[in-house]
Amino acid sequence: MIKTKQLTYQYQPNEQVFSFPNIDISDQDDLLIVGKSGIGKTTLLHLLAGILKPIDGTITIENTNINDLKSNNLDKFRGHNIGLVFQNNHAITSLSVYDNLKARLFLSKQDIDTSKIDGLLQDLGLIEFKHRKTNALSEGQLQRLGIALAVIHGPKVIFADEPTSSLDDENCRIVIELLKDQANMNNANLVVITHDHRVKPYFEKSITL
């Protein structure tokens, strides 16, 4: 469950103040947030994930007002409850696919469940690359690894920042379906933030910034 109310953010004094529409989605609902470049899409994602702090307004995830959490508790909450699919690859290049996922579980203070890792890699078509270093993966494989890193710890919310903008139509469909499948398997909310209008048919709920 995600609720926001009267969110605003400003990067520097005298700069533009971003104001965002209220969000209210129930458990396991998906939400698409669309808008042109520069409108504040990534800013909103960073606010929802607790990476940025609003100058006004509230963000509630799983009945927790994340604005009220101190830094350590916010990091812990994010580590357990939030999965982030970034526009750019954030995997550790010196580690293999498998070790990246082990590290993600370790940072979330969860047991290293090898069968869980293998099952997820199988679902995402990465099982044959599990021992390959990430700098030897294709762009498509890195994108699927990004999804794996976002969901391996069983988050309650998955945020995806422009996951399809650089993809052709077929791979756009594949990535959105993978995200929705993983959200369903984890009983998680999926929130996709993008300027890519091709993904609209996959979502019943959407907000335009």
Short mmCIF file of C-alpha atoms in Angstrom, two decimals:
data_model
loop_
_atom_site.label_atom_id
_atom_site.label_comp_id
_atom_site.label_asym_id
_atom_site.label_seq_id
_atom_site.Cartn_x
_atom_site.Cartn_y
_atom_site.Cartn_z
CA MET A 1 0.00 0.00 0.00
CA ILE A 2 1.34 3.40 -1.03
CA LYS A 3 -0.16 6.78 -0.19
CA THR A 4 1.23 10.25 -0.77
CA LYS A 5 -0.27 13.62 0.09
CA GLN A 6 0.69 17.08 -1.20
CA LEU A 7 4.28 16.17 -2.06
CA THR A 8 6.59 19.02 -3.06
CA TYR A 9 10.34 19.14 -3.65
CA GLN A 10 12.93 21.80 -4.50
CA TYR A 11 16.56 21.04 -5.27
CA GLN A 12 17.90 24.52 -4.50
CA PRO A 13 16.38 27.77 -3.20
CA ASN A 14 14.96 29.94 -6.01
CA GLU A 15 14.77 26.91 -8.34
CA GLN A 16 11.62 25.24 -9.62
CA VAL A 17 9.35 23.68 -6.99
CA PHE A 18 8.01 20.30 -8.10
CA SER A 19 4.46 19.53 -6.94
CA PHE A 20 3.12 16.01 -7.38
CA PRO A 21 -0.40 14.55 -7.51
CA ASN A 22 -1.56 12.41 -4.60
CA ILE A 23 -1.11 8.64 -4.89
CA ASP A 24 -3.34 6.08 -3.22
CA ILE A 25 -2.92 2.45 -4.27
CA SER A 26 -3.92 -0.67 -2.38
CA ASP A 27 -1.95 -3.89 -1.84
CA GLN A 28 -0.69 -5.50 -5.06
CA ASP A 29 -2.03 -2.70 -7.29
CA ASP A 30 0.18 -1.55 -10.16
CA LEU A 31 0.64 2.11 -11.10
CA LEU A 32 2.08 3.79 -14.18
CA ILE A 33 3.38 7.36 -13.84
CA VAL A 34 4.06 9.03 -17.20
CA GLY A 35 5.41 12.43 -18.14
CA LYS A 36 7.81 14.18 -20.48
CA SER A 37 11.48 14.70 -19.72
CA GLY A 38 12.22 17.32 -17.05
CA ILE A 39 8.78 17.13 -15.46
CA GLY A 40 10.11 15.50 -12.28
CA LYS A 41 9.49 11.77 -12.85
CA THR A 42 12.79 10.57 -11.39
CA THR A 43 12.48 13.12 -8.58
CA LEU A 44 9.14 11.58 -7.65
CA LEU A 45 10.61 8.06 -7.73
CA HIS A 46 13.47 9.14 -5.46
CA LEU A 47 10.98 10.71 -3.05
CA LEU A 48 8.86 7.55 -2.98
CA ALA A 49 11.95 5.43 -2.33
CA GLY A 50 13.16 7.71 0.46
CA ILE A 51 16.30 8.72 -1.44
CA LEU A 52 15.14 12.36 -1.37
CA LYS A 53 13.15 14.05 1.40
CA PRO A 54 10.21 16.30 0.41
CA ILE A 55 9.99 19.89 1.57
CA ASP A 56 6.32 19.25 2.27
CA GLY A 57 3.84 16.37 2.19
CA THR A 58 3.81 12.75 3.37
CA ILE A 59 4.72 9.34 1.94
CA THR A 60 3.23 6.23 3.53
CA ILE A 61 4.35 2.74 2.50
CA GLU A 62 3.03 -0.34 4.27
CA ASN A 63 1.45 1.91 6.94
CA THR A 64 4.83 3.53 7.67
CA ASN A 65 5.36 7.26 7.15
CA ILE A 66 8.86 7.11 5.71
CA ASN A 67 9.38 10.86 6.26
CA ASP A 68 9.42 10.21 10.01
CA LEU A 69 12.15 7.54 9.84
CA LYS A 70 15.67 8.43 10.89
CA SER A 71 18.47 7.62 8.46
CA ASN A 72 19.39 4.17 9.83
CA ASN A 73 15.78 3.07 10.14
CA LEU A 74 15.00 4.39 6.66
CA ASP A 75 17.90 2.38 5.21
CA LYS A 76 16.63 -0.72 7.01
CA PHE A 77 13.05 -0.12 5.85
CA ARG A 78 14.17 0.41 2.25
CA GLY A 79 16.37 -2.67 2.33
CA HIS A 80 13.47 -4.89 3.42
CA ASN A 81 10.49 -3.34 1.65
CA ILE A 82 11.60 -1.59 -1.53
CA GLY A 83 13.05 -2.91 -4.78
CA LEU A 84 14.53 -0.43 -7.27
CA VAL A 85 15.00 -1.02 -10.99
CA PHE A 86 17.26 1.80 -12.15
CA GLN A 87 17.54 3.22 -15.65
CA ASN A 88 21.27 2.43 -15.59
CA ASN A 89 22.92 -0.77 -14.45
CA HIS A 90 23.91 -0.77 -10.76
CA ALA A 91 25.34 -4.29 -10.54
CA ILE A 92 28.84 -4.74 -9.07
CA THR A 93 31.03 -5.37 -12.10
CA SER A 94 33.71 -7.32 -10.20
CA LEU A 95 31.15 -9.92 -9.08
CA SER A 96 29.30 -12.62 -10.95
CA VAL A 97 25.54 -12.58 -11.47
CA TYR A 98 25.18 -15.10 -8.65
CA ASP A 99 27.40 -13.16 -6.24
CA ASN A 100 25.56 -9.90 -6.97
CA LEU A 101 22.33 -11.55 -5.83
CA LYS A 102 24.03 -13.05 -2.77
CA ALA A 103 25.33 -9.58 -1.88
CA ARG A 104 21.82 -8.12 -2.22
CA LEU A 105 20.44 -10.69 0.20
CA PHE A 106 23.33 -10.09 2.60
CA LEU A 107 22.72 -6.33 2.59
CA SER A 108 19.04 -7.01 3.33
CA LYS A 109 20.15 -9.20 6.26
CA GLN A 110 18.42 -12.23 4.76
CA ASP A 111 19.62 -15.82 4.55
CA ILE A 112 21.44 -16.78 1.35
CA ASP A 113 18.91 -19.15 -0.21
CA THR A 114 20.63 -20.70 -3.25
CA SER A 115 17.46 -22.41 -4.48
CA LYS A 116 15.65 -19.05 -4.40
CA ILE A 117 18.45 -17.43 -6.41
CA ASP A 118 18.48 -20.26 -8.95
CA GLY A 119 14.69 -20.17 -9.29
CA LEU A 120 14.70 -16.42 -9.96
CA LEU A 121 17.54 -16.72 -12.48
CA GLN A 122 15.61 -19.50 -14.21
CA ASP A 123 12.48 -17.32 -14.39
CA LEU A 124 14.46 -14.45 -15.88
CA GLY A 125 16.40 -16.55 -18.38
CA LEU A 126 19.75 -15.95 -16.67
CA ILE A 127 20.51 -19.33 -15.12
CA GLU A 128 23.20 -20.23 -17.69
CA PHE A 129 24.97 -16.93 -16.94
CA LYS A 130 24.96 -17.22 -13.13
CA HIS A 131 28.75 -17.45 -12.85
CA ARG A 132 29.48 -14.83 -15.51
CA LYS A 133 30.83 -11.42 -14.49
CA THR A 134 28.35 -8.65 -15.16
CA ASN A 135 30.69 -6.79 -17.51
CA ALA A 136 30.38 -9.77 -19.87
CA LEU A 137 26.57 -9.55 -20.08
CA SER A 138 24.53 -8.03 -22.90
CA GLU A 139 22.30 -5.01 -22.30
CA GLY A 140 19.23 -7.23 -22.20
CA GLN A 141 20.84 -9.58 -19.69
CA LEU A 142 21.89 -6.65 -17.52
CA GLN A 143 18.32 -5.36 -17.59
CA ARG A 144 17.00 -8.72 -16.39
CA LEU A 145 19.70 -8.81 -13.71
CA GLY A 146 18.48 -5.37 -12.59
CA ILE A 147 15.01 -6.84 -12.13
CA ALA A 148 16.47 -9.80 -10.21
CA LEU A 149 18.36 -7.47 -7.86
CA ALA A 150 15.17 -5.49 -7.26
CA VAL A 151 13.05 -8.51 -6.27
CA ILE A 152 15.39 -11.14 -4.77
CA HIS A 153 14.74 -9.90 -1.21
CA GLY A 154 10.94 -10.08 -1.57
CA PRO A 155 10.08 -6.36 -1.42
CA LYS A 156 6.57 -5.01 -0.86
CA VAL A 157 7.06 -2.30 -3.51
CA ILE A 158 8.99 -2.37 -6.80
CA PHE A 159 9.87 1.00 -8.34
CA ALA A 160 11.13 1.01 -11.94
CA ASP A 161 12.69 4.11 -13.49
CA GLU A 162 12.37 4.21 -17.32
CA PRO A 163 12.79 0.42 -17.67
CA THR A 164 11.80 0.35 -21.38
CA SER A 165 12.84 3.68 -22.88
CA SER A 166 15.84 2.31 -24.80
CA LEU A 167 14.17 -0.96 -25.90
CA ASP A 168 12.47 -2.02 -29.11
CA ASP A 169 8.80 -2.99 -29.00
CA GLU A 170 9.36 -6.70 -28.36
CA ASN A 171 11.85 -6.20 -25.54
CA CYS A 172 9.62 -3.47 -24.10
CA ARG A 173 6.82 -6.04 -23.82
CA ILE A 174 9.16 -8.66 -22.33
CA VAL A 175 10.51 -6.32 -19.63
CA ILE A 176 7.08 -5.05 -18.56
CA GLU A 177 5.70 -8.59 -18.41
CA LEU A 178 8.72 -9.71 -16.36
CA LEU A 179 8.21 -6.82 -13.93
CA LYS A 180 4.50 -7.54 -13.57
CA ASP A 181 5.13 -11.28 -13.13
CA GLN A 182 7.73 -10.68 -10.43
CA ALA A 183 5.47 -8.18 -8.65
CA ASN A 184 2.65 -10.74 -8.66
CA MET A 185 4.93 -13.50 -7.37
CA ASN A 186 6.07 -11.25 -4.51
CA ASN A 187 2.57 -9.86 -3.80
CA ALA A 188 4.15 -6.45 -4.33
CA ASN A 189 3.05 -3.10 -5.72
CA LEU A 190 4.71 -2.23 -9.04
CA VAL A 191 5.22 1.45 -9.84
CA VAL A 192 6.73 2.26 -13.25
CA ILE A 193 7.82 5.82 -13.99
CA THR A 194 8.47 6.58 -17.66
CA HIS A 195 7.89 8.77 -20.70
CA ASP A 196 7.31 5.62 -22.79
CA HIS A 197 3.61 5.57 -23.69
CA ARG A 198 3.91 2.06 -25.17
CA VAL A 199 3.52 0.57 -21.69
CA LYS A 200 0.12 2.19 -21.02
CA PRO A 201 -1.94 -0.85 -22.14
CA TYR A 202 -0.31 -2.95 -19.40
CA PHE A 203 -1.64 -0.79 -16.57
CA GLU A 204 -5.15 -0.13 -15.35
CA LYS A 205 -4.08 2.77 -13.13
CA SER A 206 -1.97 5.66 -14.36
CA ILE A 207 -1.03 9.23 -13.45
CA THR A 208 0.24 11.85 -15.89
CA LEU A 209 2.63 14.48 -14.51
#
